[in-house]
XYZ file of C-alpha atoms in Angstrom:
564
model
C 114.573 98.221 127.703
C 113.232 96.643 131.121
C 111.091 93.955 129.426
C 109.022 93.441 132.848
C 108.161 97.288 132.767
C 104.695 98.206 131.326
C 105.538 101.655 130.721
C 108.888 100.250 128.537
C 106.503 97.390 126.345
C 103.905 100.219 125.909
C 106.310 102.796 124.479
C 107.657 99.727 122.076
C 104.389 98.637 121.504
C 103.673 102.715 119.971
C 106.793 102.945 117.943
C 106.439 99.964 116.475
C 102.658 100.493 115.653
C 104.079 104.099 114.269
C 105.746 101.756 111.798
C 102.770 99.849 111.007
C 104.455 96.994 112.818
C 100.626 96.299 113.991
C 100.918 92.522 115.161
C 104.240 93.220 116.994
C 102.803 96.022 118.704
C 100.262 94.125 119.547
C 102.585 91.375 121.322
C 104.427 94.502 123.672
C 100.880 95.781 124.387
C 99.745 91.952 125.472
C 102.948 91.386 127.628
C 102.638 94.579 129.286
C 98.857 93.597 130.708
C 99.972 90.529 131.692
C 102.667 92.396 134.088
C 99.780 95.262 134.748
C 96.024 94.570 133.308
C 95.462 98.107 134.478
C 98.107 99.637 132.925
C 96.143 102.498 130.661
C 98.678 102.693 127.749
C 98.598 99.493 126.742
C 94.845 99.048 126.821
C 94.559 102.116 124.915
C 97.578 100.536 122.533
C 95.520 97.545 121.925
C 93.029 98.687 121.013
C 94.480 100.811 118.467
C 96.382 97.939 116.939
C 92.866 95.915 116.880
C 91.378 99.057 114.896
C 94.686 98.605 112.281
C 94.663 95.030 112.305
C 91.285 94.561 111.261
C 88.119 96.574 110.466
C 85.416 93.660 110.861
C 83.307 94.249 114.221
C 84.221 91.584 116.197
C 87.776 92.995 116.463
C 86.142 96.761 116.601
C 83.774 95.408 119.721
C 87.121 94.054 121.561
C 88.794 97.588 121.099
C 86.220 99.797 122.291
C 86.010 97.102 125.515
C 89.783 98.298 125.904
C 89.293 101.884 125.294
C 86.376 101.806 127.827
C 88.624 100.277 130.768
C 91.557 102.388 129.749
C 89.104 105.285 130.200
C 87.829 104.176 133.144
C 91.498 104.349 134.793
C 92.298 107.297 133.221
C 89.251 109.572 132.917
C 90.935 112.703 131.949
C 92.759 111.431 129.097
C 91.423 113.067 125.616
C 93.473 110.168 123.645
C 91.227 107.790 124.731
C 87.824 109.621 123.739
C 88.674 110.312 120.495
C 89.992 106.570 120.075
C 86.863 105.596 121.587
C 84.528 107.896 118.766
C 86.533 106.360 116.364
C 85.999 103.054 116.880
C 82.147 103.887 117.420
C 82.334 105.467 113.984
C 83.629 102.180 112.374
C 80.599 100.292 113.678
C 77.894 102.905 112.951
C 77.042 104.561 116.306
C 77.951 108.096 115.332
C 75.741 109.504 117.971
C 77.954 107.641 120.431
C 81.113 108.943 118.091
C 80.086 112.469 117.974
C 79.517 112.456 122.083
C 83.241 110.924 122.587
C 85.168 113.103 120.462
C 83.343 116.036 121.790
C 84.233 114.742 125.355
C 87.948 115.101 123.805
C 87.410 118.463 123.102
C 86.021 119.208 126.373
C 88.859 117.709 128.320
C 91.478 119.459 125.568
C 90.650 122.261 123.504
C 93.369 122.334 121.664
C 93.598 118.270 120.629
C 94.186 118.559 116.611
C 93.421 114.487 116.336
C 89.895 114.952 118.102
C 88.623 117.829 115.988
C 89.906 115.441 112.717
C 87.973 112.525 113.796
C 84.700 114.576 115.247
C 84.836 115.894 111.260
C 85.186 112.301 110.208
C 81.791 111.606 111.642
C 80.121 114.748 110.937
C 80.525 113.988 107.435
C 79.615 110.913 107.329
C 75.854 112.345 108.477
C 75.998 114.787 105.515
C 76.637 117.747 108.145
C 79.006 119.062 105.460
C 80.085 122.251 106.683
C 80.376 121.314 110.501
C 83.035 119.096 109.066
C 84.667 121.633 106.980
C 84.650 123.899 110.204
C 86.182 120.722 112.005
C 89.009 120.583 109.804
C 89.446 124.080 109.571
C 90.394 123.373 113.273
C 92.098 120.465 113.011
C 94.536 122.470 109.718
C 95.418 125.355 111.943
C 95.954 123.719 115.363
C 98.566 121.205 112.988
C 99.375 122.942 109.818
C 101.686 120.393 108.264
C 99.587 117.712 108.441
C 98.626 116.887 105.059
C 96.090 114.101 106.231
C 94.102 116.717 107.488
C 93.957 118.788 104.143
C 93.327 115.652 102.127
C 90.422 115.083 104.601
C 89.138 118.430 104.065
C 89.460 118.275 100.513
C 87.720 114.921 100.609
C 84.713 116.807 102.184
C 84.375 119.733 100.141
C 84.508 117.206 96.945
C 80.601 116.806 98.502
C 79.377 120.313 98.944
C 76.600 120.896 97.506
C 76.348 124.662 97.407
C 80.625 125.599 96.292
C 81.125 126.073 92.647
C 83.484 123.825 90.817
C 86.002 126.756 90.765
C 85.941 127.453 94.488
C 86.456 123.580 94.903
C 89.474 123.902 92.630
C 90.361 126.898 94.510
C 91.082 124.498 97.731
C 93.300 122.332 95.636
C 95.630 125.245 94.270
C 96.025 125.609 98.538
C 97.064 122.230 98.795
C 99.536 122.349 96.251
C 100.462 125.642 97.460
C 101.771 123.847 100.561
C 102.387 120.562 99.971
C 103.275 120.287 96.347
C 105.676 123.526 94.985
C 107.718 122.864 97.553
C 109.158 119.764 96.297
C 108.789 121.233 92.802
C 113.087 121.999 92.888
C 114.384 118.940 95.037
C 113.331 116.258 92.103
C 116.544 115.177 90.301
C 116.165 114.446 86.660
C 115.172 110.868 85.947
C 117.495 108.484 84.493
C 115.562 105.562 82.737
C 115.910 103.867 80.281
C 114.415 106.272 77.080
C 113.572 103.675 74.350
C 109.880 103.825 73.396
C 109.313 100.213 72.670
C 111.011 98.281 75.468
C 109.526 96.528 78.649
C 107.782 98.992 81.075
C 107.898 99.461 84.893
C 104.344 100.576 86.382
C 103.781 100.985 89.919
C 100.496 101.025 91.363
C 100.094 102.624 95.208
C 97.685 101.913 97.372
C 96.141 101.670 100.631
C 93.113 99.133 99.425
C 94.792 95.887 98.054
C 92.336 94.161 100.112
C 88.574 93.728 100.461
C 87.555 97.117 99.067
C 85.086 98.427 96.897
C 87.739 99.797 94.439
C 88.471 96.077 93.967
C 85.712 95.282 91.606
C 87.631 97.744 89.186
C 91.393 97.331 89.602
C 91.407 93.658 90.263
C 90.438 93.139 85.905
C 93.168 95.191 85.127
C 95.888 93.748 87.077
C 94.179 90.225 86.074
C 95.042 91.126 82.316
C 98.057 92.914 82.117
C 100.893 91.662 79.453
C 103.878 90.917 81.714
C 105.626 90.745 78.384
C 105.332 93.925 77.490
C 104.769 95.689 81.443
C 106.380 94.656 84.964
C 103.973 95.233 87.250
C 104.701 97.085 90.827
C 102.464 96.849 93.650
C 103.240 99.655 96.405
C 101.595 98.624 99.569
C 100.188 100.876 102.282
C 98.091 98.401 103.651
C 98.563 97.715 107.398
C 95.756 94.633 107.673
C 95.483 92.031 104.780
C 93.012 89.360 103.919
C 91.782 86.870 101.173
C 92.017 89.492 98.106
C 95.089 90.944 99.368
C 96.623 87.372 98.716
C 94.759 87.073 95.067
C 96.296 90.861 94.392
C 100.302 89.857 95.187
C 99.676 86.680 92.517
C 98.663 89.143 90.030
C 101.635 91.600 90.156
C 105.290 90.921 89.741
C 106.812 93.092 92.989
C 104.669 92.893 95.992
C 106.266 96.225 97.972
C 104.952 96.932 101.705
C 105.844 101.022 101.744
C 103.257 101.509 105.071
C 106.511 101.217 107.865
C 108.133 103.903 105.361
C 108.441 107.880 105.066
C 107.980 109.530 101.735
C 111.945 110.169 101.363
C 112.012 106.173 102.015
C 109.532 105.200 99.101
C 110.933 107.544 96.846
C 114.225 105.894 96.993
C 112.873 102.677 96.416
C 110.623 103.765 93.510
C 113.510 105.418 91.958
C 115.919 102.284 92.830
C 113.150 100.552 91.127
C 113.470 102.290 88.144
C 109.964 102.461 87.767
C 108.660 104.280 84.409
C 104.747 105.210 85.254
C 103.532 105.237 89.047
C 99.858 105.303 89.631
C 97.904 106.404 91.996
C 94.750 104.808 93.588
C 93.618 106.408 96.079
C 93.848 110.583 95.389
C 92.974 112.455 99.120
C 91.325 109.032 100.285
C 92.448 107.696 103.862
C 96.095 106.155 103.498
C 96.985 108.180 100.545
C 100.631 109.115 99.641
C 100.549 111.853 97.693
C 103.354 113.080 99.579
C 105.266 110.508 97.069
C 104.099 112.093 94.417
C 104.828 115.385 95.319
C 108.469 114.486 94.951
C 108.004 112.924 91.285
C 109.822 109.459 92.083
C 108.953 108.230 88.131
C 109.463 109.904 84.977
C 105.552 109.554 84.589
C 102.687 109.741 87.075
C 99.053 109.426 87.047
C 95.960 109.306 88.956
C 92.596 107.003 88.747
C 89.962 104.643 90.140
C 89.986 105.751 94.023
C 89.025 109.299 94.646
C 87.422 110.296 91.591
C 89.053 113.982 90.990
C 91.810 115.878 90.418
C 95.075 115.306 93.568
C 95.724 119.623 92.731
C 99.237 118.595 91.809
C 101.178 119.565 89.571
C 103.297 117.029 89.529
C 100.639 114.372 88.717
C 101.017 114.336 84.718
C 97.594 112.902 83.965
C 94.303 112.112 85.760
C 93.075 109.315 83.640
C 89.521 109.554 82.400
C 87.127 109.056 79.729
C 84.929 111.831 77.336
C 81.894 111.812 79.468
C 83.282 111.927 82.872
C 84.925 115.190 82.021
C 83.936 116.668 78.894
C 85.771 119.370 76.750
C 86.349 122.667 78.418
C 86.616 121.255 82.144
C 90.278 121.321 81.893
C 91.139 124.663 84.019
C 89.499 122.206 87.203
C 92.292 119.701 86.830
C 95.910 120.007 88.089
C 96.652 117.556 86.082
C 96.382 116.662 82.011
C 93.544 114.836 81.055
C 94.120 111.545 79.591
C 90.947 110.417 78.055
C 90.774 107.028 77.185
C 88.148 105.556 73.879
C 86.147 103.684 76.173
C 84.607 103.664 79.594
C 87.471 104.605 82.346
C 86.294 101.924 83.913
C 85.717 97.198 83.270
C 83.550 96.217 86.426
C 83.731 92.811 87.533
C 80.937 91.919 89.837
C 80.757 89.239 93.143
C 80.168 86.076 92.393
C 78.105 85.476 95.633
C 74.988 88.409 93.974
C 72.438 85.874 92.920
C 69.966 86.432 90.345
C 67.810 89.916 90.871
C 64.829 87.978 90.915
C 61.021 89.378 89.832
C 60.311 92.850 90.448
C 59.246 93.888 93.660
C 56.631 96.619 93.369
C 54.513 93.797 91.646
C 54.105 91.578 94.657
C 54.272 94.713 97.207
C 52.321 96.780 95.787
C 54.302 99.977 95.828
C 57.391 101.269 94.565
C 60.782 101.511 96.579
C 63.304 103.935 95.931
C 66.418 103.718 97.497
C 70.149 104.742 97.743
C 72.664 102.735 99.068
C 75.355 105.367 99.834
C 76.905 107.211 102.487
C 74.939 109.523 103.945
C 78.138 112.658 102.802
C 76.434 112.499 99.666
C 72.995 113.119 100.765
C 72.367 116.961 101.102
C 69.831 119.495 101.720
C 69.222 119.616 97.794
C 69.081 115.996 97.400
C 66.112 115.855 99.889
C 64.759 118.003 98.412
C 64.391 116.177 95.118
C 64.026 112.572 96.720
C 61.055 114.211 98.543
C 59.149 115.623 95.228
C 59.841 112.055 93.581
C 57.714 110.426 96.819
C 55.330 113.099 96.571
C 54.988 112.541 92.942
C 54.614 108.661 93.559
C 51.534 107.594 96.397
C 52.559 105.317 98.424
C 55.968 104.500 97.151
C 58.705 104.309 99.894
C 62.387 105.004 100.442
C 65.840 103.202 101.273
C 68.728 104.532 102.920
C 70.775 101.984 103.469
C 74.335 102.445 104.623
C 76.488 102.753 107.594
C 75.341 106.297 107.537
C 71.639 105.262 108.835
C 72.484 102.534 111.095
C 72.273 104.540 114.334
C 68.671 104.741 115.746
C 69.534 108.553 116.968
C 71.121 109.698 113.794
C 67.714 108.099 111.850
C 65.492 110.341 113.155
C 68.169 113.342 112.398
C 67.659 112.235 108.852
C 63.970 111.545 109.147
C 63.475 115.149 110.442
C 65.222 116.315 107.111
C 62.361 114.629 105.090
C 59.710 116.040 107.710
C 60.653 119.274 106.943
C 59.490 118.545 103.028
C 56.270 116.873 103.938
C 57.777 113.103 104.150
C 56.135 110.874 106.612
C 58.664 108.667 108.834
C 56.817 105.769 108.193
C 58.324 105.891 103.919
C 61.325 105.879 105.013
C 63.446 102.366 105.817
C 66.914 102.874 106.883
C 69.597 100.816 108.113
C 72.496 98.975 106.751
C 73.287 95.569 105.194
C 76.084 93.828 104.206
C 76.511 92.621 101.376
C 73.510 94.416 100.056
C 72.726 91.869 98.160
C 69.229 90.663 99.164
C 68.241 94.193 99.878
C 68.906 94.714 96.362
C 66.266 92.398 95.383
C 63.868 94.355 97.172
C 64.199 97.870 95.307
C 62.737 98.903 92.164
C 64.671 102.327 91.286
C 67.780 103.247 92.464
C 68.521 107.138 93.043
C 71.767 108.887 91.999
C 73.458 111.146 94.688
C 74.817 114.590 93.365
C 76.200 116.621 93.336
C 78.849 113.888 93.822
C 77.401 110.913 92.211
C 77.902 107.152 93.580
C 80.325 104.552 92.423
C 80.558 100.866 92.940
C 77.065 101.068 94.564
C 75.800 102.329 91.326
C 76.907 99.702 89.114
C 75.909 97.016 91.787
C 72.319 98.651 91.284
C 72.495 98.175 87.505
C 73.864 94.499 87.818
C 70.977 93.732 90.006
C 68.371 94.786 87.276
C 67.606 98.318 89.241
C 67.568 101.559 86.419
C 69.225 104.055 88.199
C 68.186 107.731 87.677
C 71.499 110.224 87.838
C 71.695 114.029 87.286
C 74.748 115.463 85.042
C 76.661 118.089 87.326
C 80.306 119.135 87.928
C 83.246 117.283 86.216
C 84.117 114.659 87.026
C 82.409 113.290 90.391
C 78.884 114.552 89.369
C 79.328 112.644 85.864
C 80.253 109.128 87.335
C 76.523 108.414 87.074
C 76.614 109.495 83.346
C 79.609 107.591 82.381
C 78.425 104.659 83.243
C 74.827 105.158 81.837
C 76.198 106.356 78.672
C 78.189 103.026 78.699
C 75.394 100.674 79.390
C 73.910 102.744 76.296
C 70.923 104.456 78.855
C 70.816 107.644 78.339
C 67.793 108.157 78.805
C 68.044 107.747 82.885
C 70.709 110.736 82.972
C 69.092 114.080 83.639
C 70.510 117.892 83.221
C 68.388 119.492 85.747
C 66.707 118.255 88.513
C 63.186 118.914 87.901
C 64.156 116.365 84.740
C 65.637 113.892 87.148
C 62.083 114.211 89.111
C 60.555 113.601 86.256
C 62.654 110.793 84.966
C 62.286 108.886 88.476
C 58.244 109.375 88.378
C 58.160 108.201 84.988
C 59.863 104.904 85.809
C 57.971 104.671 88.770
C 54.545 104.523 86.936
C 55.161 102.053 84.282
C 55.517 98.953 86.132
C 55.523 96.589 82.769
C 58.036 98.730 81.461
C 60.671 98.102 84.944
C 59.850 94.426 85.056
C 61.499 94.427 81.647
C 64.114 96.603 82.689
C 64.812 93.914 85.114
C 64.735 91.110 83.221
C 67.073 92.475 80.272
C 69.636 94.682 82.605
C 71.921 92.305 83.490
C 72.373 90.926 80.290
C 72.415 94.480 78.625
C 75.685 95.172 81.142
C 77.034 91.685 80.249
C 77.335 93.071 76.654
C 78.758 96.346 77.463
C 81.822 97.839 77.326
C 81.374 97.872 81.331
C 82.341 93.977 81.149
C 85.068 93.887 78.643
C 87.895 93.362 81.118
C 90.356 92.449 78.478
C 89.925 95.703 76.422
C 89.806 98.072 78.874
C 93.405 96.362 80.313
C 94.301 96.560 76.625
C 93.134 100.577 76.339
C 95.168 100.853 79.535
C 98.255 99.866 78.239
C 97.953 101.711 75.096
C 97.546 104.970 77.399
C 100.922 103.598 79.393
C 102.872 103.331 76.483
C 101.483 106.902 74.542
C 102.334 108.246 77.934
C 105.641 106.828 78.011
C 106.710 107.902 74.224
C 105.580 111.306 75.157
C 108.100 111.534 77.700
C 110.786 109.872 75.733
C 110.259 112.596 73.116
C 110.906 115.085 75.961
C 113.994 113.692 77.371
C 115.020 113.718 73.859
C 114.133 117.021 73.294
C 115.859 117.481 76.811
C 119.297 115.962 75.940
C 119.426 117.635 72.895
C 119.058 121.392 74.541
C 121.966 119.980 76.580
C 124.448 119.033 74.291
């Protein structure tokens, strides 16, 4: 390689970013500017890397400055668009997304990565089946892409019109494609069979890191018995920070897989001699499912980061509890249910909240609604109901506060949603803040998405004295809501229909004495719930592990035995 050639660094700079070698791509891509500042590749490669190294906006504001000038060079280049969209996307400014990755479109037709990314965005506006179309694209322009199936999967989880059997129906594809045919290449595992000795668990993930799936996994790996389990952390991450550090204390085998194919990880899982593999993040971005496709562990799993079923069959269990996905939901699972005694979840909260303070309607004088959560989960139906509830309650107001409703353009998209049921612009407050936390102290009722309910945003609301009102829909993502009610032991907030939840939300919203003492008890009331008990859900955990792991035994028994 001529190391004082631009074009040589830049190509170095992409392999080595290919194998998530992000800060020594970085270094190529800085050497060749230093030789050419103009030289288009590298700008473009930078910026890239400063998307994977980190996804805080001072680093995101430094990429799009490189994807602007590399654009400005080299105009014609679709690459650089759809770079450009995404980085918009990260900080908010879909309308300034949507316009680049269209501009991608325009310059190529044909570009699989820019009708991915424009689907990315539409999504994240709740234009649900513009993204579906989008991936549709995206699928047949590059079939064997599983990212982009996973993606569309993702989206469809949100739909708000598809039954749960045509969602189900999409999985079956995936598997179809990217799960039967691995089904014969597996060889038979060799562990250790004794019931009662030391376990291996691996955990895989793309989010051992600031994440919101951290308030949930990080009490269970706190807890574990490193007696009785040896605990395997498979890495996908390409950036790292504070709770990335915290997370490699808390395991035994810290094991970067994100520089590595499938074929590679499942050689090292199976060198490993790892007993139960979990995974964490189902057809969420940076999944490897591909893994799991190939069975590397005598058993698998799924739970915490996507919330349904991965549609393959060679997941053995998606881990769950009795209210999440009741009896007879079954046929919508690829894999067995494995329903836990207790909550499927222990929460453990930031310390940095504060208190929730006095409630707000009192000194305001009305009552704010509000939902914290991205804007996929906000349909035409939800509107719908959101607008009755302000309708029903004079005066009262609306949050929607999320990255979703940070652009000023894509506001008044929304607002013209609530228009159309009679909503004035001026009840509605959008935006975005983060940490939510003071915002939090501002809201009185907190409103459940569905039919795909919300998730760490929910329980935040609950922590910070807020009832939250939740409708009972499809298993299991339209039953998060209930889970965690039923835990908290409130009921009472969890409706069937949605002229109940209308009803529920209006009731709460017109007995003021009755939500200050929601407030003042709520926190306390979660304190004392199984929703806190980080030790026994660890402890329920493990007792699933090891049932899991003497059901196998008995197979391989059972196995050997037909053998001989």
């Amino acid at each position: 390689m001529n190391k004082k050639d631009p074009e040589s660094l830049s190509a170095l700079g992409n392999a080595l970013r290919y194998q998530s070698r992000i800060k020594e791509a970085l270094s190529c891509y800085e050497r060749a500017l230093q030789i050419d500042e103009n030289h288009s590749p590298a700008l473009n490669g930078k910026g890239l890397s400063l998307l994977d190294l980190d996804k805080n906006s001072p680093s995101i504001e430094e990429a799009v400055e490189f994807f602007k000038k590399a654009q400005k060079i080299t105009p014609n280049q679709p690459e650089i668009y759809y770079n450009l969209g995404t980085a918009y996307g990260y900080l908010g400014r879909f309308d300034e997304a949507l316009a680049m990755h269209r501009k991608a479109l325009d310059i190529y037709p044909h570009s699989h990565q820019a009708y991915n990314n424009l689907a990315l965005i539409l999504q994240d506006i709740g234009q649900i089946n513009e993204a579906i179309d989008a991936y549709d694209q995206a699928i047949q322009l590059k079939p064997d892409w599983q990212s982009y199936f996973s993606n569309k999967l993702f989206a469809i989880n949100y739909h708000p019109d598809l039954s749960p059997e045509e969602i189900f129906g999409a999985y079956q594809a995936f598997e179809q494609r990217f799960g039967l045919p691995h089904r014969d290449t597996c060889p038979p595992h060799l562990n250790d069979p004794r019931v009662d000795r030391r376990l291996r668990i691996g955990y895989v993930s793309a989010d051992f890191r600031s994440h919101s799936t951290s308030h949930f996994l990080e009490p269970l790996l706190a807890h574990h018995d490193h007696e009785q389990f040896e605990i395997f952390a498979y890495v996908q991450n390409v950036s790292f920070d504070h709770l990335s550090l915290r997370y490699r204390k808390l395991v035994d085998h810290w094991v970067p897989i994100a520089a590595l194919d499938d074929a590679a990880v499942v050689a090292r899982i199976r060198a490993d001699q790892i007993d139960i593999l979990v995974d964490l993040a189902g057809h969420t971005a940076g999944n490897r499912l591909g893994i799991f496709a190939r069975r590397p562990a005598p058993v698998s799993l799924t739970w915490l980061g996507y919330g349904y079923t991965t549609g393959l069959s060679a997941v053995d269990y998606f881990l769950t509890d009795p209210v999440l996905t009741p009896p007879g939901c079954e046929p919508l699972f690829s894999e067995r249910l494995w329903r836990l005694e207790r909550p499927f979840i222990a929460y453990r909260p930031n310390p940095a909240m504060g208190d929730p303070g006095p409630l707000p309607a009192i000194t305001k004088g009305l009552v704010t609604f509000a939902t914290l959560s991205r804007g996929v989960r906000v349909n035409h139906r939800v509107i719908r109901v959101w607008s009755a509830i302000l309708k029903r309650v004079p005066g009262s107001q609306l949050v929607l506060d999320s990255k979703s409703f940070q652009s000023p353009a894509i506001q008044e998209q929304w607002a013209a949603r609530f228009t159309a049921h009679g909503i004035a612009r001026e009840r509605l407050v959008m935006g975005c803040h983060s940490p939510p936390w003071d915002l939090l102290r501002d809201i009185d009722i907190s409103l459940d998405c569905f039919p795909h309910n919300s998730g760490t945003t929910l329980v935040e609301s609950l922590y910070m004295g807020i009832p939250v009102v939740t409708l009972a829909e499809r298993p299991s993502v339209g039953r998060i809501g209930s889970a965690i009610l039923t835990a908290l032991g409130h009921p009472e907030w969890i409706a069937q229909t949605e002229e109940e939840y209308i009803e529920k939300a209006v009731e709460l919203a017109t007995d003021l004495d009755r939500l200050a003492a929601i407030r003042a008890s709520l926190r306390a009331e979660l304190e004392a719930s199984p929703l806190r008990d980080e030790v026994g859900f660890t402890q329920a955990m493990e007792r699933a592990y090891r049932q899991m792991w003497q059901q196998w035994c008995a197979g391989h028994a059972l196995r050997v035995r037909d053998l001989g």
